[in-house]
Each structure stands twice: as C-alpha cells, then as structure tokens.
Tab-separated table of C-alpha atoms in Angstrom:
chain	number	residue	atom	x	y	z
A	1	MET	CA	138.469	-48.294	-43.463
A	2	PHE	CA	134.809	-49.288	-43.265
A	3	ASP	CA	132.914	-48.576	-40.067
A	4	ILE	CA	130.645	-51.607	-40.191
A	5	LYS	CA	127.911	-52.015	-37.597
A	6	ARG	CA	125.978	-55.253	-37.333
A	7	LYS	CA	123.127	-56.597	-35.219
A	8	THR	CA	121.982	-60.231	-35.322
A	9	ILE	CA	118.982	-61.809	-33.606
A	10	ASP	CA	117.181	-65.122	-33.801
A	11	TRP	CA	113.757	-64.478	-35.299
A	12	ALA	CA	111.261	-67.309	-35.722
A	13	GLY	CA	114.037	-69.881	-35.738
A	14	ARG	CA	116.181	-68.151	-38.365
A	15	PRO	CA	118.936	-65.563	-37.979
A	16	LEU	CA	118.124	-61.965	-38.928
A	17	THR	CA	121.153	-59.734	-39.455
A	18	LEU	CA	121.044	-55.968	-39.978
A	19	GLU	CA	124.283	-54.451	-41.245
A	20	THR	CA	125.304	-50.938	-42.236
A	21	GLY	CA	128.547	-49.277	-43.302
A	22	ARG	CA	129.659	-51.764	-45.956
A	23	ILE	CA	127.472	-51.003	-48.993
A	24	ALA	CA	125.986	-47.741	-50.362
A	25	ARG	CA	127.889	-45.554	-47.919
A	26	GLN	CA	127.028	-42.360	-49.833
A	27	ALA	CA	123.328	-42.831	-49.114
A	28	ASP	CA	121.893	-41.102	-46.077
A	29	GLY	CA	120.937	-44.505	-44.727
A	30	ALA	CA	121.705	-47.988	-46.036
A	31	VAL	CA	120.998	-51.317	-44.369
A	32	LEU	CA	121.777	-54.796	-45.629
A	33	ALA	CA	119.247	-57.213	-44.118
A	34	THR	CA	119.819	-60.966	-44.209
A	35	TYR	CA	117.121	-63.416	-43.145
A	36	GLY	CA	118.058	-67.035	-43.585
A	37	GLU	CA	119.871	-66.717	-46.895
A	38	THR	CA	117.635	-64.000	-48.347
A	39	VAL	CA	119.515	-60.692	-48.624
A	40	VAL	CA	117.888	-57.293	-49.179
A	41	LEU	CA	119.510	-53.856	-49.436
A	42	ALA	CA	117.501	-50.767	-48.442
A	43	THR	CA	118.801	-47.259	-49.088
A	44	VAL	CA	117.385	-43.861	-48.103
A	45	VAL	CA	118.250	-40.446	-49.514
A	46	TYR	CA	116.439	-37.170	-48.865
A	47	GLY	CA	116.711	-33.542	-49.890
A	48	ARG	CA	117.874	-30.944	-47.441
A	49	ALA	CA	115.272	-28.426	-48.584
A	50	PRO	CA	111.791	-28.736	-50.115
A	51	LYS	CA	111.196	-27.850	-53.725
A	52	PRO	CA	109.343	-24.545	-54.142
A	53	GLY	CA	105.612	-24.884	-54.663
A	54	LEU	CA	105.201	-28.405	-53.290
A	55	ASP	CA	102.116	-28.835	-51.131
A	56	PHE	CA	102.575	-32.571	-50.485
A	57	PHE	CA	105.222	-34.959	-49.196
A	58	PRO	CA	107.138	-36.385	-52.201
A	59	LEU	CA	108.004	-39.828	-50.823
A	60	THR	CA	109.026	-42.497	-53.322
A	61	VAL	CA	109.266	-46.154	-52.312
A	62	ASN	CA	110.654	-48.524	-54.918
A	63	TYR	CA	110.934	-52.251	-54.229
A	64	GLN	CA	112.724	-54.176	-56.949
A	65	GLU	CA	113.533	-57.819	-57.503
A	66	LYS	CA	116.294	-58.730	-59.927
A	67	THR	CA	116.568	-62.110	-61.604
A	68	PHE	CA	120.189	-62.430	-60.452
A	69	ALA	CA	118.846	-62.725	-56.885
A	70	ALA	CA	117.669	-66.237	-57.780
A	71	GLY	CA	120.807	-67.051	-59.771
A	72	LYS	CA	119.275	-66.390	-63.185
A	73	ILE	CA	120.106	-64.053	-66.054
A	74	PRO	CA	117.462	-62.893	-68.576
A	75	GLY	CA	117.939	-64.652	-71.883
A	76	GLY	CA	116.124	-65.353	-75.094
A	77	TYR	CA	114.453	-62.448	-76.858
A	78	PHE	CA	114.364	-60.168	-73.778
A	79	LYS	CA	117.840	-59.787	-72.355
A	80	ARG	CA	117.099	-57.005	-69.890
A	81	GLU	CA	114.945	-56.646	-66.831
A	82	GLY	CA	111.420	-55.617	-67.742
A	83	ARG	CA	109.089	-53.127	-66.106
A	84	PRO	CA	108.155	-53.632	-62.439
A	85	THR	CA	106.091	-56.735	-61.869
A	86	GLU	CA	102.752	-56.713	-60.106
A	87	LYS	CA	104.364	-58.037	-56.934
A	88	GLU	CA	107.049	-55.337	-56.970
A	89	THR	CA	104.353	-52.650	-57.240
A	90	LEU	CA	102.257	-54.171	-54.460
A	91	VAL	CA	105.230	-54.617	-52.108
A	92	SER	CA	106.274	-51.009	-52.760
A	93	ARG	CA	102.818	-49.929	-51.594
A	94	LEU	CA	103.012	-52.374	-48.695
A	95	ILE	CA	106.161	-50.631	-47.469
A	96	ASP	CA	104.894	-47.119	-48.210
A	97	ARG	CA	101.696	-47.403	-46.177
A	98	PRO	CA	103.169	-47.921	-42.695
A	99	ILE	CA	106.119	-45.529	-43.040
A	100	ARG	CA	104.419	-42.511	-44.656
A	101	PRO	CA	102.355	-41.453	-41.590
A	102	LEU	CA	105.445	-41.616	-39.353
A	103	PHE	CA	107.291	-38.723	-40.985
A	104	VAL	CA	107.079	-35.491	-39.034
A	105	LYS	CA	104.057	-33.454	-40.045
A	106	GLY	CA	105.000	-30.662	-42.428
A	107	PHE	CA	108.110	-32.410	-43.804
A	108	LYS	CA	108.019	-31.937	-47.601
A	109	ASN	CA	111.593	-32.680	-48.623
A	110	GLU	CA	111.914	-35.189	-51.439
A	111	THR	CA	112.670	-38.628	-49.987
A	112	GLN	CA	113.498	-41.846	-51.814
A	113	VAL	CA	113.501	-45.337	-50.329
A	114	VAL	CA	114.866	-48.033	-52.642
A	115	ILE	CA	114.733	-51.696	-51.639
A	116	THR	CA	116.663	-54.158	-53.795
A	117	VAL	CA	116.590	-57.935	-53.428
A	118	LEU	CA	120.183	-59.119	-53.804
A	119	GLN	CA	119.700	-62.786	-52.977
A	120	HIS	CA	116.635	-65.004	-52.616
A	121	ASP	CA	116.907	-68.426	-50.987
A	122	LEU	CA	113.453	-69.433	-52.347
A	123	GLU	CA	112.396	-70.072	-48.753
A	124	ASN	CA	111.982	-66.684	-47.042
A	125	ASP	CA	109.863	-64.142	-48.894
A	126	PRO	CA	111.904	-60.910	-49.274
A	127	ASP	CA	108.896	-58.599	-48.812
A	128	ILE	CA	109.008	-58.777	-45.005
A	129	VAL	CA	112.804	-58.510	-45.037
A	130	GLY	CA	112.483	-55.444	-47.270
A	131	MET	CA	110.098	-53.751	-44.852
A	132	VAL	CA	112.468	-54.372	-41.959
A	133	ALA	CA	115.467	-53.124	-43.951
A	134	ALA	CA	113.606	-49.971	-45.054
A	135	SER	CA	112.611	-49.231	-41.461
A	136	ALA	CA	116.195	-49.654	-40.271
A	137	ALA	CA	117.603	-47.483	-43.074
A	138	LEU	CA	115.129	-44.693	-42.279
A	139	THR	CA	115.904	-44.902	-38.565
A	140	ILE	CA	119.654	-44.444	-39.022
A	141	SER	CA	119.458	-41.893	-41.867
A	142	GLY	CA	118.670	-38.834	-39.744
A	143	VAL	CA	115.469	-38.052	-41.648
A	144	PRO	CA	112.642	-36.883	-39.338
A	145	PHE	CA	111.031	-40.314	-39.097
A	146	MET	CA	109.136	-41.258	-35.942
A	147	GLY	CA	109.872	-44.981	-36.217
A	148	PRO	CA	111.099	-47.583	-36.322
A	149	ILE	CA	108.494	-50.056	-37.482
A	150	GLY	CA	108.600	-53.819	-37.505
A	151	ALA	CA	106.870	-56.275	-39.805
A	152	ALA	CA	105.844	-59.908	-39.685
A	153	ARG	CA	103.923	-62.508	-41.641
A	154	VAL	CA	101.642	-64.912	-39.783
A	155	GLY	CA	100.311	-68.250	-40.996
A	156	TYR	CA	97.716	-70.544	-39.424
A	157	ILE	CA	98.654	-74.182	-39.961
A	158	GLU	CA	96.851	-77.087	-38.285
A	159	GLY	CA	95.373	-74.801	-35.646
A	160	GLU	CA	98.680	-73.160	-34.726
A	161	TYR	CA	100.030	-69.700	-35.504
A	162	VAL	CA	103.314	-69.690	-37.405
A	163	LEU	CA	105.554	-66.621	-37.471
A	164	ASN	CA	107.075	-65.944	-40.885
A	165	PRO	CA	106.068	-69.214	-42.586
A	166	THR	CA	108.299	-70.262	-45.455
A	167	LEU	CA	107.168	-70.265	-49.064
A	168	GLU	CA	106.831	-74.031	-48.787
A	169	GLN	CA	104.516	-73.747	-45.766
A	170	LEU	CA	102.209	-71.032	-47.130
A	171	PRO	CA	100.160	-73.285	-49.473
A	172	THR	CA	99.080	-75.360	-46.440
A	173	SER	CA	98.226	-72.299	-44.330
A	174	ASP	CA	94.667	-71.079	-43.789
A	175	LEU	CA	95.987	-67.555	-43.267
A	176	ASP	CA	98.471	-65.246	-44.950
A	177	LEU	CA	98.604	-62.153	-42.753
A	178	VAL	CA	101.134	-59.329	-43.171
A	179	VAL	CA	101.332	-56.803	-40.341
A	180	ALA	CA	103.506	-53.732	-39.794
A	181	GLY	CA	103.588	-51.631	-36.665
A	182	THR	CA	105.500	-49.732	-34.033
A	183	GLN	CA	106.175	-50.729	-30.450
A	184	ASP	CA	102.752	-49.461	-29.414
A	185	ALA	CA	100.399	-49.831	-32.368
A	186	LEU	CA	99.669	-51.539	-35.669
A	187	MET	CA	100.156	-49.392	-38.761
A	188	MET	CA	99.171	-51.689	-41.613
A	189	VAL	CA	97.350	-55.004	-42.025
A	190	GLU	CA	96.898	-57.041	-45.180
A	191	SER	CA	95.614	-60.585	-45.173
A	192	GLU	CA	94.163	-63.488	-47.077
A	193	ALA	CA	92.204	-66.006	-45.029
A	194	LYS	CA	90.009	-69.054	-45.536
A	195	GLU	CA	86.855	-68.168	-43.592
A	196	LEU	CA	88.496	-67.907	-40.177
A	197	SER	CA	86.655	-66.590	-37.145
A	198	GLU	CA	87.093	-63.068	-35.806
A	199	ASP	CA	88.794	-64.405	-32.677
A	200	ILE	CA	91.398	-66.252	-34.734
A	201	MET	CA	92.065	-63.138	-36.815
A	202	LEU	CA	92.301	-60.875	-33.772
A	203	ASN	CA	94.683	-63.254	-32.014
A	204	ALA	CA	96.750	-63.438	-35.194
A	205	LEU	CA	97.156	-59.646	-35.114
A	206	MET	CA	98.301	-59.746	-31.507
A	207	PHE	CA	100.634	-62.663	-32.291
A	208	ALA	CA	102.177	-60.678	-35.152
A	209	HIS	CA	102.611	-57.567	-32.989
A	210	ARG	CA	104.414	-59.572	-30.329
A	211	GLY	CA	106.503	-61.307	-32.972
A	212	MET	CA	107.839	-58.067	-34.469
A	213	GLN	CA	109.012	-56.555	-31.165
A	214	PRO	CA	112.476	-58.227	-31.260
A	215	VAL	CA	113.008	-56.679	-34.713
A	216	ILE	CA	112.093	-53.194	-33.478
A	217	ASP	CA	114.453	-53.604	-30.522
A	218	ALA	CA	117.245	-54.731	-32.873
A	219	ILE	CA	116.749	-51.661	-35.104
A	220	ILE	CA	116.883	-49.370	-32.079
A	221	GLU	CA	120.114	-51.018	-30.888
A	222	LEU	CA	121.628	-50.664	-34.357
A	223	ALA	CA	120.634	-46.979	-34.461
A	224	GLU	CA	122.270	-46.345	-31.105
A	225	HIS	CA	125.629	-47.211	-32.688
A	226	ALA	CA	125.170	-46.175	-36.327
A	227	ALA	CA	122.538	-43.415	-36.582
A	228	LYS	CA	123.480	-40.100	-38.173
A	229	GLU	CA	122.762	-36.745	-36.619
A	230	PRO	CA	119.037	-35.912	-36.857
A	231	PHE	CA	118.125	-33.481	-39.612
A	232	ASP	CA	117.307	-30.070	-38.124
A	233	PHE	CA	113.721	-29.631	-39.253
A	234	GLN	CA	111.141	-27.230	-37.899
A	235	ALA	CA	107.670	-27.310	-39.389
A	236	ASP	CA	106.179	-23.972	-40.435
A	237	ASP	CA	103.712	-22.574	-37.937
A	238	VAL	CA	100.404	-22.199	-39.782
A	239	SER	CA	98.177	-22.340	-36.718
A	240	ASP	CA	96.879	-18.805	-37.331
A	241	VAL	CA	95.934	-19.688	-40.903
A	242	VAL	CA	94.177	-22.864	-39.813
A	243	ALA	CA	92.329	-20.935	-37.113
A	244	SER	CA	91.185	-18.356	-39.681
A	245	ILE	CA	89.889	-21.066	-42.023
A	246	LYS	CA	88.063	-22.793	-39.191
A	247	LYS	CA	86.487	-19.514	-38.189
A	248	LEU	CA	85.277	-18.848	-41.738
A	249	VAL	CA	84.060	-22.268	-42.886
A	250	GLY	CA	84.469	-24.628	-39.934
A	251	ASP	CA	80.786	-24.586	-38.927
A	252	ASP	CA	79.652	-25.093	-42.522
A	253	ILE	CA	81.944	-28.094	-42.982
A	254	LYS	CA	80.732	-29.646	-39.743
A	255	ALA	CA	77.130	-29.149	-40.811
A	256	ALA	CA	77.800	-30.719	-44.208
A	257	TYR	CA	79.443	-33.804	-42.742
A	258	ALA	CA	76.650	-34.221	-40.195
A	259	HIS	CA	74.520	-35.737	-42.985
A	260	THR	CA	74.614	-39.518	-42.773
A	261	GLY	CA	73.728	-40.041	-46.438
A	262	LYS	CA	76.559	-39.786	-48.915
A	263	TYR	CA	74.597	-37.849	-51.533
A	264	ASP	CA	73.066	-35.466	-48.984
A	265	ARG	CA	76.536	-34.843	-47.565
A	266	ARG	CA	77.977	-34.233	-51.020
A	267	SER	CA	75.162	-31.872	-51.995
A	268	ALA	CA	75.556	-29.851	-48.808
A	269	ARG	CA	79.288	-29.571	-49.346
A	270	HIS	CA	78.858	-28.485	-52.962
A	271	ARG	CA	76.320	-25.840	-51.967
A	272	GLN	CA	78.853	-24.314	-49.598
A	273	GLU	CA	81.715	-24.555	-52.082
A	274	GLU	CA	79.731	-22.942	-54.870
A	275	GLY	CA	78.158	-20.297	-52.637
A	276	ARG	CA	74.565	-21.307	-53.407
A	277	PRO	CA	72.135	-20.654	-50.570
A	278	GLY	CA	71.081	-23.815	-48.794
A	279	PRO	CA	67.891	-24.217	-46.786
A	280	GLY	CA	67.642	-21.211	-44.523
A	281	ARG	CA	71.138	-19.960	-45.433
A	282	LEU	CA	72.456	-17.023	-47.454
A	283	GLY	CA	75.082	-17.190	-50.184
A	284	ARG	CA	78.735	-17.441	-49.158
A	285	GLU	CA	80.516	-15.683	-52.023
A	286	PRO	CA	82.335	-13.005	-49.965
A	287	ARG	CA	83.371	-15.596	-47.389
A	288	ARG	CA	84.477	-17.966	-50.151
A	289	ARG	CA	86.738	-15.256	-51.579
A	290	ARG	CA	88.220	-14.657	-48.150
A	291	ALA	CA	88.755	-18.412	-47.656
A	292	ARG	CA	90.545	-18.602	-51.017
A	293	GLN	CA	92.868	-15.779	-49.977
A	294	ILE	CA	93.751	-17.618	-46.781
A	295	LEU	CA	94.295	-20.888	-48.646
A	296	HIS	CA	96.615	-19.126	-51.115
A	297	ARG	CA	98.543	-17.750	-48.196
A	298	LEU	CA	98.745	-21.237	-46.702
A	299	GLN	CA	100.079	-22.681	-49.964
A	300	GLY	CA	102.707	-19.992	-50.180
A	301	VAL	CA	104.100	-20.712	-46.693
C-alpha cells in the first residue's frame, strides 16, 4: 500500500536514514530523517502558479520543536506549546539561507518548508538533521530547486576536528561550526570559536565540506528512486526590459557606486533618483519618468 523508499548511510559513526513514502504522503515532498535516535520530519508544498502582483519569492521555512520529542508534555499553568523559541527562529533562518538562492531564478510560487522534530535523543542536535531532511524533501518534491545541499557541524576538541559532535562534547570544543553547501561550494557558514587561527578555521570549513558529501550522495540516490516529476517552470523573459533599464540608468548607477565612501555613494545615488543635477550633469526627470514606465512594465510581467 505504501511505496516506502529508504536510504541509510554511516555518518560520523552514527546511522543516518532518509525515508519517504510513509508519512505526509499528500505533501509534494516529505522526508523522515533519523540520525542516531533523533527523528525529524521535513515536508514541502508549493503552489502551481504565482499569486498576482508578487514581485518576490514567497518562501516560508518553519522549524519547530515540540516538547513531546523529548518525552515531555506541557503542564502547570501553560498547557499548550508557546510561541516559537529563539532557537526555533534561528534554525529556521539557518535552513532558509542556503536553500533560498538555489531556487530557479524567477520562480515566485508560494513555497512552504516545515521541519518538525518528532524525537530527540538528547545527544544529536536536530538542527543539522533538519537541514538534511529539508534538502532531501525539496529534492524529491519536483519544485525547481537546484540542490541538494548537505550540512555538517564541526567541533575542535584537543587539537582534532570532530564531525557532528554530540551535545555532550560541545562544551569541551573550541569550535562550533555549522556549514551548509552543495557538492561544489559552500552556501552558508555560522560559527562560534575561541580565538582559533585562520588556518584552523579554513581547514575546518574544508573538513565540513568533505564530511557532508556522503549526505549529498545519499539524497541524490534517494531522489533517483523517489523523486516526483519536475515542475514545468519557465521563467519570464525580461531581458529586453533589463536592457532598456541599463541603457537609461546603467551608467549613472555605475558612476554612483564608484564612490568608495558610503555617504558620497549615497548622495550620488539620491541625486540621480531625485533628478537633481550633480556636478557637471543635467537633471534626469524625463529619463526618470521613462525608467519608471519600464519598471512598471517589469512588475506587471
């Protein structure tokens, strides 16, 4: 009845399992990731058409930890889950940053990525597991996502790099580095270090990038057996509009950003935006009106 696909690898001495087809089957993509005994569910849903008038990509990433994941139920005066904690907000941003640039340029369909911690073994932090699960769910969902990405945490304990240190090991580590990236490049770095040298930090980045490659390979293998048909998306061709804008104001923008000082650069930009004549220049009001017309046309595409 269920078409369950599963991929398991050994990652930093602990099993990592990616599974799809058992839970949240109505979502466009759903992956249950288990690392050690920490279990995280990531789901992806996206609209098949953009909402009229949107000029940005409406991506929502929501990471949530429930008390039942640690075997507890809210009691006392507050008997319900409260608002998102600081960590939930920060991890949501941590996941958003590396995946947002990998969506196809021009894609403006509403997309939601929800990561829920179902079980926490109090040993493996679920933030890295959540990033891996979100990447896998996006890869199999069919959304125009140029991934997958991998993620890893690196510690530096007694002069040695440690891949995905446990919560018990982190207090003794001189480094808490979180890295996300693709097969070829790093997409996001966040770290806390105790006055380590640049060489140690650089080697830690390379160590993390090598450490996440087995995860990326596992996601690709899972997608080969479980991915949905890619969404047929063609970005609107606005090259003529962009060329017209460059022709009208491209030289002025380049001249404004040639100033090395922030305030000089800002003043030059404001002069051009407001049409005031700068040194040796005439007003730009007719050209500004024409630029507005082109921008309105661009927004209406």
